[in-house]
CSV table of C-alpha atoms and ligand atoms in Angstrom, one decimal:
chain,number,residue,atom,x,y,z
A,201,LEU,CA,-25.7,-5.4,95.8
A,202,VAL,CA,-25.5,-3.6,100.2
A,203,PRO,CA,-26.5,-3.3,103.6
A,204,GLY,CA,-29.8,-1.2,103.4
A,205,GLY,CA,-30.5,-2.9,100.2
A,206,VAL,CA,-32.2,-4.6,98.1
A,207,ALA,CA,-31.6,-7.4,95.9
A,208,LEU,CA,-34.4,-7.8,93.1
A,209,LEU,CA,-34.0,-11.9,91.0
A,210,ARG,CA,-36.5,-12.3,87.9
A,211,LEU,CA,-38.2,-14.9,88.3
A,212,THR,CA,-38.3,-17.1,84.9
A,213,ASP,CA,-40.9,-19.7,84.7
A,214,PHE,CA,-42.5,-18.2,87.8
A,215,GLN,CA,-45.8,-20.7,89.6
A,216,GLN,CA,-48.2,-19.5,91.6
A,217,GLY,CA,-47.1,-21.7,94.7
A,218,THR,CA,-43.5,-21.4,94.3
A,219,GLU,CA,-42.3,-20.4,97.7
A,220,VAL,CA,-38.1,-17.4,97.5
A,221,TYR,CA,-36.2,-17.4,100.2
A,222,PHE,CA,-32.6,-15.2,100.2
A,223,ASP,CA,-30.4,-16.7,102.7
A,224,ASN,CA,-32.8,-19.6,103.7
A,225,GLN,CA,-35.2,-16.7,104.4
A,226,ARG,CA,-38.7,-16.0,102.1
A,227,VAL,CA,-38.9,-13.0,100.8
A,228,ALA,CA,-41.5,-11.4,98.6
A,229,VAL,CA,-42.4,-12.5,94.9
A,230,VAL,CA,-43.4,-9.6,93.8
A,231,PRO,CA,-45.9,-8.9,90.1
A,232,VAL,CA,-43.0,-6.1,87.1
A,233,GLN,CA,-45.1,-6.0,83.9
A,234,ASP,CA,-45.2,-9.3,82.3
A,235,SER,CA,-43.3,-10.8,84.9
A,236,TRP,CA,-42.5,-11.6,88.5
A,237,LEU,CA,-39.3,-10.8,90.7
A,238,ALA,CA,-37.9,-11.7,94.2
A,239,LEU,CA,-37.4,-8.8,96.0
A,240,ALA,CA,-35.1,-9.3,99.0
A,241,GLY,CA,-34.2,-7.0,101.7
A,242,ILE,CA,-30.9,-6.5,103.4
A,243,GLY,CA,-30.3,-5.8,106.5
A,244,LEU,CA,-28.3,-2.6,107.4
A,245,SER,CA,-25.7,-5.3,109.1
A,246,LYS,CA,-25.7,-8.2,106.9
A,247,LYS,CA,-21.7,-9.0,106.1
A,248,PRO,CA,-19.9,-8.7,103.1
A,249,GLY,CA,-20.2,-11.4,101.0
A,250,GLU,CA,-21.7,-14.1,99.4
A,251,TYR,CA,-25.6,-15.1,100.0
A,252,GLN,CA,-28.4,-17.6,98.1
A,253,PHE,CA,-31.4,-16.9,97.1
A,254,SER,CA,-33.0,-20.1,96.5
A,255,ILE,CA,-36.5,-21.0,94.6
A,256,ARG,CA,-38.5,-23.9,95.4
A,257,ARG,CA,-41.6,-25.1,93.9
A,258,SER,CA,-44.5,-26.0,95.2
A,259,ASP,CA,-43.4,-29.1,92.9
A,260,GLY,CA,-40.6,-30.0,94.8
A,261,LEU,CA,-37.8,-28.8,92.3
A,262,THR,CA,-35.3,-26.2,93.4
A,263,VAL,CA,-33.5,-24.0,92.1
A,264,ASN,CA,-30.1,-21.6,93.7
A,265,SER,CA,-28.8,-18.0,92.8
A,266,THR,CA,-26.2,-17.0,94.1
A,267,VAL,CA,-25.3,-13.3,95.2
A,268,GLU,CA,-22.9,-10.9,95.9
A,269,VAL,CA,-23.0,-8.6,98.7
A,270,LYS,CA,-20.5,-5.9,99.3
A,271,TYR,CA,-19.4,-3.1,101.3
A,272,LYS,CA,-21.2,0.4,101.8
A,273,ALA,CA,-19.7,2.3,103.8
A,274,TYR,CA,-22.7,5.4,105.2
A,275,GLU,CA,-21.6,9.2,107.3
A,276,GLU,CA,-22.8,9.9,110.4
A,277,GLN,CA,-25.5,12.8,112.0
A,278,HIS,CA,-25.0,13.9,115.3
A,279,LEU,CA,-28.3,15.9,117.1
A,280,THR,CA,-28.8,17.4,119.7
A,281,ILE,CA,-32.0,16.4,121.7
A,282,LYS,CA,-33.1,18.8,124.2
A,283,ASN,CA,-35.6,15.6,126.0
A,284,LYS,CA,-33.0,13.5,127.1
A,285,ARG,CA,-35.3,11.1,128.6
A,286,LYS,CA,-35.5,10.2,124.6
A,287,VAL,CA,-31.9,9.2,125.0
A,288,ASN,CA,-31.5,8.1,128.0
A,289,PRO,CA,-34.9,6.3,129.5
A,290,ASN,CA,-35.2,5.8,132.4
A,291,LYS,CA,-36.5,2.5,134.1
A,292,THR,CA,-40.5,3.1,133.2
A,293,ASP,CA,-39.2,4.4,129.9
A,294,MET,CA,-37.5,0.7,129.5
A,295,GLU,CA,-40.3,-1.0,130.6
A,296,ARG,CA,-42.7,0.3,128.4
A,297,ILE,CA,-39.3,0.5,125.2
A,298,SER,CA,-38.8,-3.5,125.5
A,299,ARG,CA,-42.8,-3.7,125.8
A,300,GLU,CA,-43.7,-1.9,122.5
A,301,ARG,CA,-40.0,-3.9,121.2
A,302,GLU,CA,-42.5,-6.6,120.5
A,303,ARG,CA,-45.2,-5.3,118.4
A,304,LYS,CA,-43.3,-3.4,116.7
A,305,GLN,CA,-41.3,-7.1,115.7
A,306,ALA,CA,-44.2,-8.1,115.0
A,307,ALA,CA,-45.8,-5.5,113.0
A,308,LYS,CA,-41.8,-6.0,110.9
A,309,THR,CA,-42.2,-9.7,110.7
A,310,HIS,CA,-45.9,-9.8,109.3
A,311,TRP,CA,-46.7,-12.3,106.3
A,312,SER,CA,-49.7,-11.9,104.3
A,313,ASP,CA,-49.9,-13.8,101.2
A,314,THR,CA,-51.0,-11.3,98.9
A,315,TYR,CA,-49.1,-10.3,96.1
A,316,PRO,CA,-48.4,-6.7,96.2
A,317,GLU,CA,-48.2,-3.6,93.8
A,318,VAL,CA,-44.7,-1.4,94.1
A,319,ASP,CA,-46.1,1.4,92.7
A,320,PHE,CA,-45.2,3.6,95.7
A,321,ILE,CA,-45.7,7.2,95.6
A,322,TRP,CA,-43.9,9.7,98.8
A,323,PRO,CA,-45.5,10.2,101.2
A,324,VAL,CA,-45.5,13.2,101.8
A,325,ASN,CA,-44.1,16.2,99.8
A,326,GLY,CA,-41.1,17.5,101.2
A,327,GLU,CA,-36.8,17.9,101.1
A,328,ILE,CA,-35.1,15.0,102.6
A,329,SER,CA,-34.5,15.7,106.1
A,330,SER,CA,-32.5,12.6,107.1
A,331,ILE,CA,-31.5,9.9,105.0
A,332,PHE,CA,-31.2,6.2,105.4
A,333,GLY,CA,-28.1,4.3,107.2
A,334,LEU,CA,-26.5,7.2,109.0
A,335,ARG,CA,-24.8,5.5,111.5
A,336,ARG,CA,-26.7,8.4,114.5
A,337,PHE,CA,-24.9,9.7,117.9
A,338,PHE,CA,-28.1,11.5,120.7
A,339,ASN,CA,-25.7,13.9,122.5
A,340,GLU,CA,-23.1,12.3,121.7
A,341,GLN,CA,-24.0,8.8,121.9
A,342,GLU,CA,-24.7,6.1,119.3
A,343,ARG,CA,-27.1,5.2,119.1
A,344,ASN,CA,-28.7,2.6,116.0
A,345,PRO,CA,-28.7,3.7,113.0
A,346,HIS,CA,-31.3,5.8,110.6
A,347,ASN,CA,-33.3,2.4,109.8
A,348,GLY,CA,-35.8,5.3,107.3
A,349,LEU,CA,-36.3,8.6,105.2
A,350,ASP,CA,-37.2,11.4,106.6
A,351,ILE,CA,-38.8,14.3,105.1
A,352,ALA,CA,-39.6,17.3,106.1
A,353,ALA,CA,-43.5,19.1,106.2
A,354,ALA,CA,-45.0,21.4,108.6
A,355,GLU,CA,-47.7,19.7,111.4
A,356,GLY,CA,-50.3,18.4,110.4
A,357,THR,CA,-49.6,17.7,106.9
A,358,PRO,CA,-51.7,14.9,105.5
A,359,VAL,CA,-49.7,11.7,105.0
A,360,GLN,CA,-50.6,9.1,102.6
A,361,VAL,CA,-50.0,5.8,102.4
A,362,ALA,CA,-47.4,5.0,99.4
A,363,ALA,CA,-49.0,1.6,98.0
A,364,ASP,CA,-52.1,-0.8,99.0
A,365,GLY,CA,-52.4,-2.4,101.6
A,366,THR,CA,-53.8,-3.0,105.5
A,367,VAL,CA,-52.9,-1.4,108.4
A,368,ILE,CA,-51.9,-4.3,110.9
A,369,GLU,CA,-50.3,-1.9,113.7
A,370,THR,CA,-51.3,2.4,115.3
A,371,GLY,CA,-49.9,3.9,118.8
A,372,ASP,CA,-48.0,5.6,120.3
A,373,PHE,CA,-44.4,4.1,121.0
A,374,PHE,CA,-41.0,6.1,122.4
A,375,PHE,CA,-39.3,7.1,120.3
A,376,SER,CA,-41.7,6.8,117.4
A,377,GLY,CA,-43.7,8.7,118.3
A,378,ASN,CA,-47.4,8.3,116.4
A,379,MET,CA,-46.6,5.6,114.4
A,380,VAL,CA,-48.8,3.3,111.8
A,381,TYR,CA,-47.7,-0.3,110.5
A,382,VAL,CA,-49.1,-0.9,106.2
A,383,ASP,CA,-48.8,-4.5,105.6
A,384,HIS,CA,-49.2,-4.6,101.5
A,385,GLY,CA,-48.6,-8.7,100.3
A,386,GLN,CA,-45.3,-11.0,101.4
A,387,GLY,CA,-43.6,-9.3,103.4
A,388,LEU,CA,-43.5,-6.0,102.6
A,389,ILE,CA,-44.3,-3.2,105.3
A,390,SER,CA,-44.3,0.4,104.9
A,391,LEU,CA,-44.2,2.0,108.3
A,392,TYR,CA,-44.8,6.5,109.1
A,393,ALA,CA,-44.0,7.4,111.9
A,394,HIS,CA,-43.5,11.1,114.9
A,395,LEU,CA,-47.2,12.1,113.2
A,396,SER,CA,-49.3,14.8,114.9
A,397,ARG,CA,-52.7,12.7,114.6
A,398,ILE,CA,-53.1,8.8,113.7
A,399,ASP,CA,-56.3,8.5,111.0
A,400,VAL,CA,-57.0,4.6,110.4
A,401,LYS,CA,-56.7,2.0,112.4
A,402,PRO,CA,-56.0,-1.9,111.9
A,403,GLY,CA,-57.4,-3.7,109.3
A,404,ASP,CA,-58.4,-0.3,107.4
A,405,ARG,CA,-57.7,-1.5,104.0
A,406,LEU,CA,-55.9,1.0,102.1
A,407,LYS,CA,-56.4,2.4,98.2
A,408,ARG,CA,-53.0,4.3,96.9
A,409,GLY,CA,-52.6,7.7,98.1
A,410,ASP,CA,-55.2,6.8,101.0
A,411,ILE,CA,-55.1,10.0,103.6
A,412,LEU,CA,-53.9,7.3,107.3
A,413,GLY,CA,-53.2,10.6,109.5
A,414,ALA,CA,-50.7,13.9,109.7
A,415,VAL,CA,-47.3,15.1,109.9
A,416,GLY,CA,-46.1,16.6,113.2
A,417,GLN,CA,-43.3,15.9,115.6
A,418,THR,CA,-44.3,13.3,118.4
A,419,GLY,CA,-41.4,11.2,119.4
A,420,ARG,CA,-37.7,11.0,119.8
A,421,VAL,CA,-37.9,14.7,116.7
A,422,THR,CA,-35.7,17.4,116.0
A,423,GLY,CA,-38.7,19.4,114.4
A,424,ALA,CA,-42.1,18.4,112.9
A,425,HIS,CA,-41.3,15.9,109.6
A,426,LEU,CA,-41.9,12.5,109.0
A,427,HIS,CA,-40.2,9.3,109.3
A,428,PHE,CA,-40.7,7.1,106.5
A,429,ALA,CA,-39.7,3.5,106.4
A,430,VAL,CA,-39.9,0.5,103.9
A,431,MET,CA,-39.6,-3.0,105.8
A,432,THR,CA,-39.5,-6.7,103.6
A,433,ASN,CA,-38.9,-9.8,104.8
A,434,GLY,CA,-37.6,-8.2,108.3
A,435,VAL,CA,-35.4,-6.1,107.6
A,436,LEU,CA,-35.3,-2.1,107.0
A,437,VAL,CA,-33.6,-1.1,103.3
A,438,ASP,CA,-33.4,2.2,102.4
A,439,PRO,CA,-37.3,3.3,100.7
A,440,LEU,CA,-35.7,5.0,97.8
A,441,TYR,CA,-35.0,1.7,96.2
A,442,LEU,CA,-38.4,1.8,95.9
A,443,LEU,CA,-39.6,5.2,95.7
A,444,PRO,CA,-39.9,7.2,92.2
A,445,GLU,CA,-37.2,9.6,91.7
A,446,LYS,CA,-39.8,12.3,91.0
A,447,GLN,CA,-40.2,14.3,95.0
A,448,PRO,CA,-38.3,16.2,95.9
A,449,ASN,CA,-36.6,18.1,94.0
A,450,ALA,CA,-34.8,19.7,96.6
A,451,PRO,CA,-31.7,19.3,97.8
A,452,VAL,CA,-30.6,16.8,99.7
A,453,GLN,CA,-29.9,17.8,103.6
A,454,LEU,CA,-28.5,17.0,106.4
A,455,SER,CA,-29.6,19.6,108.8
A,456,GLY,CA,-32.5,18.2,111.4
A,457,GLY,CA,-33.7,14.0,112.1
A,458,ASP,CA,-35.1,11.7,114.6
A,459,GLN,CA,-35.0,7.9,115.7
B,1098,LIG,ZN1,-36.4,9.5,110.3
């Protein structure tokens, strides 16, 4: 277990109404084949050390289980952005960014009781142009680490939703460009950024594979790609933990990227 990763705990004797907490934050419970798993996202900022799962049954019985989070070193990535305002926003931009931060926070921490099917598909096929967790330097200035997976694809390529869910937020954001958030249930959320167009609106129910928009280069980017991110219990985790290994076949290349 590492920062940016996912801690899984098998729940024997799971009963509806049981709530699971990790480090005192409610986490997702998901059905997997014949059993139930608690799925806890470990934020990139989590310090190495021991943390506790707490399984709270509706009849009052609580069981605790301790896990250890280890240190992980993430590599650096240096990118040059031509539009300097996307690196050093002006006062008007800062006001916009601050308003958008509130919307993003609300989407990120959204909770619905539905139990999600965690059978994600790749939202687009393409080469991975940037992996999760890289320490980002834009025009040699350090910014937040890369909190998603960049998949390079031609502008206009349709983007599919990774799993069944409901659209909870869409819009044009300063750094992320055109972006869609989809709620899968139990705090598991997926996000699709830098889209050239958005084909859905909040409240739309989507089936896995439905098209929600198209690949673009809106927001802070160096080229057309999809920034795909996954949040659970309010923290961003490496999407590769949830995606099938199959796609893409191409080797990982650290050539381009975005926010
Ligand atoms: Zn990205």
